[in-house]
Amino acid sequence: MDKINNLINKNLGDICLKEPLSKHSSWRIGGPADVLIEPYTIEQILEIIQYANLMKIPTMVIGNGTNLLFF
């Protein structure tokens, strides 16, 4: 959880814990993501990816969530 708290403290966009992915998919299907981050800038995206790689946190970029099925 310390890894996630460090991300929250960096102010890298909107950060939600246990966010239902159904809210972010055109199919409106999907369980909760451990962490969902919606960055505002390209720099924030790069910092999030670099931090996640450094901390070995698995990531997935989903874009607008169209044609994705989360289960």
XYZ file of N, CA and C in Angstrom:
213
model
N 0.819 -1.194 0.000
C 0.000 0.000 0.000
C 0.866 1.263 0.000
N 2.083 1.166 0.512
C 2.980 2.328 0.515
C 3.277 2.795 -0.909
N 3.386 1.847 -1.845
C 3.645 2.205 -3.235
C 2.511 3.074 -3.773
N 1.285 2.704 -3.434
C 0.111 3.438 -3.902
C 0.031 4.792 -3.212
N 0.312 4.842 -1.928
C 0.289 6.122 -1.218
C 1.303 7.094 -1.806
N 2.459 6.582 -2.223
C 3.456 7.442 -2.867
C 2.904 8.038 -4.161
N 2.167 7.245 -4.930
C 1.547 7.753 -6.151
C 0.518 8.835 -5.836
N -0.294 8.602 -4.826
C -1.323 9.570 -4.442
C -0.676 10.890 -4.039
N 0.407 10.827 -3.297
C 1.090 12.032 -2.827
C 1.751 12.819 -3.955
N 1.990 12.180 -5.106
C 2.645 12.861 -6.221
C 1.683 13.728 -7.024
N 0.380 13.632 -6.781
C -0.619 14.442 -7.489
C -0.470 14.288 -9.001
N -0.716 13.081 -9.491
C -0.527 12.762 -10.907
C -1.839 12.634 -11.665
N -2.881 13.272 -11.203
C -4.188 13.194 -11.846
C -5.218 12.683 -10.862
N -6.365 12.290 -11.386
C -7.410 11.715 -10.542
C -7.055 10.272 -10.237
N -6.986 9.927 -8.954
C -6.619 8.583 -8.530
C -7.772 7.994 -7.737
N -8.252 6.833 -8.187
C -9.368 6.154 -7.519
C -8.916 4.765 -7.097
N -9.274 4.363 -5.909
C -8.998 3.015 -5.415
C -10.266 2.191 -5.524
N -10.118 0.950 -5.960
C -11.241 0.013 -6.114
C -12.339 0.588 -7.015
N -11.933 1.287 -8.070
C -12.868 1.913 -9.014
C -13.479 0.853 -9.928
N -14.810 0.784 -10.022
C -15.443 -0.168 -10.941
C -15.096 0.170 -12.394
N -14.513 -0.772 -13.099
C -14.149 -0.535 -14.488
C -15.372 -0.469 -15.395
N -16.511 -0.894 -14.901
C -17.748 -0.784 -15.676
C -18.064 0.682 -15.995
N -17.603 1.592 -15.168
C -17.822 3.019 -15.404
C -16.951 3.554 -16.545
N -15.958 2.776 -16.955
C -14.970 3.246 -17.917
C -14.919 2.386 -19.181
N -15.964 1.618 -19.425
C -16.016 0.724 -20.567
C -17.305 0.947 -21.337
N -17.231 0.901 -22.661
C -18.439 1.071 -23.467
C -19.417 -0.085 -23.253
N -18.927 -1.230 -22.828
C -19.790 -2.388 -22.560
C -20.447 -2.300 -21.183
N -19.967 -1.410 -20.319
C -20.477 -1.238 -18.948
C -20.388 -2.524 -18.127
N -19.296 -3.257 -18.365
C -19.038 -4.495 -17.628
C -17.628 -4.395 -17.058
N -17.445 -4.794 -15.805
C -16.097 -4.850 -15.250
C -16.073 -4.647 -13.756
N -15.229 -5.407 -13.118
C -15.051 -5.306 -11.678
C -14.109 -4.171 -11.317
N -13.736 -4.110 -10.050
C -12.923 -2.984 -9.587
C -11.443 -3.110 -9.969
N -10.860 -1.978 -10.323
C -9.409 -1.891 -10.506
C -8.804 -1.584 -9.145
N -7.669 -2.170 -8.837
C -6.996 -1.839 -7.580
C -6.777 -0.336 -7.506
N -6.236 0.229 -8.580
C -5.987 1.670 -8.669
C -6.285 2.104 -10.107
N -7.015 3.190 -10.243
C -7.260 3.783 -11.553
C -6.763 5.220 -11.498
N -5.889 5.562 -12.432
C -5.341 6.917 -12.475
C -5.717 7.537 -13.812
N -6.291 8.726 -13.750
C -6.607 9.487 -14.958
C -5.723 10.737 -14.964
N -4.560 10.643 -15.624
C -3.634 11.777 -15.653
C -4.153 12.896 -16.555
N -3.642 14.107 -16.325
C -4.043 15.280 -17.104
C -3.060 15.617 -18.214
N -1.804 15.220 -18.045
C -0.778 15.618 -19.001
C 0.059 14.414 -19.434
N 0.752 14.580 -20.543
C 1.664 13.537 -21.016
C 2.786 13.317 -19.996
N 3.253 14.392 -19.370
C 4.311 14.278 -18.364
C 3.853 13.405 -17.198
N 2.597 13.555 -16.795
C 2.063 12.721 -15.707
C 2.009 11.264 -16.134
N 1.613 11.004 -17.380
C 1.580 9.627 -17.885
C 2.973 9.017 -17.807
N 3.966 9.745 -18.270
C 5.339 9.236 -18.242
C 5.807 8.969 -16.814
N 5.494 9.878 -15.899
C 5.916 9.698 -14.508
C 5.222 8.489 -13.874
N 3.953 8.307 -14.169
C 3.212 7.155 -13.630
C 3.819 5.860 -14.142
N 4.073 5.780 -15.440
C 4.634 4.557 -16.025
C 6.029 4.284 -15.484
N 6.855 5.321 -15.370
C 8.201 5.136 -14.821
C 8.139 4.637 -13.380
N 7.271 5.238 -12.569
C 7.142 4.825 -11.174
C 6.631 3.385 -11.086
N 5.623 3.065 -11.890
C 5.059 1.711 -11.862
C 6.111 0.681 -12.260
N 6.889 0.981 -13.285
C 7.957 0.057 -13.686
C 8.997 -0.101 -12.592
N 9.396 1.004 -11.968
C 10.385 0.965 -10.898
C 9.898 0.121 -9.716
N 8.626 0.273 -9.375
C 8.045 -0.435 -8.229
C 7.457 -1.801 -8.594
N 7.571 -2.171 -9.886
C 7.052 -3.450 -10.382
C 5.535 -3.569 -10.166
N 4.842 -2.470 -10.425
C 3.383 -2.442 -10.353
C 2.864 -2.679 -11.774
N 2.069 -3.735 -11.986
C 1.546 -3.975 -13.336
C 0.620 -2.837 -13.775
N 0.724 -2.451 -15.039
C -0.083 -1.349 -15.566
C -0.772 -1.754 -16.859
N -1.841 -1.031 -17.176
C -2.527 -1.184 -18.449
C -3.099 0.176 -18.827
N -2.802 0.621 -20.024
C -3.362 1.863 -20.532
C -4.611 1.493 -21.314
N -5.767 2.096 -20.960
C -7.020 1.669 -21.596
C -7.638 2.723 -22.509
N -7.089 3.899 -22.581
C -7.649 4.916 -23.475
C -9.070 5.275 -23.106
N -9.960 5.297 -24.101
C -11.355 5.675 -23.856
C -12.221 4.519 -23.376
N -11.702 3.313 -23.368
C -12.454 2.166 -22.856
C -13.457 1.578 -23.824
N -13.324 1.907 -25.115
C -14.251 1.336 -26.080
C -13.766 -0.037 -26.519
N -14.738 -0.920 -26.701
C -14.476 -2.280 -27.156
C -13.550 -3.056 -26.212
N -13.631 -2.764 -24.934
C -12.875 -3.509 -23.929
C -13.852 -4.237 -23.021
N -13.495 -5.445 -22.644
C -14.304 -6.224 -21.718
C -13.434 -6.600 -20.535
N -13.750 -6.053 -19.374
C -13.001 -6.339 -18.152
C -13.741 -7.414 -17.364
N -12.990 -8.399 -16.863
C -13.621 -9.417 -16.018
C -12.670 -9.859 -14.952
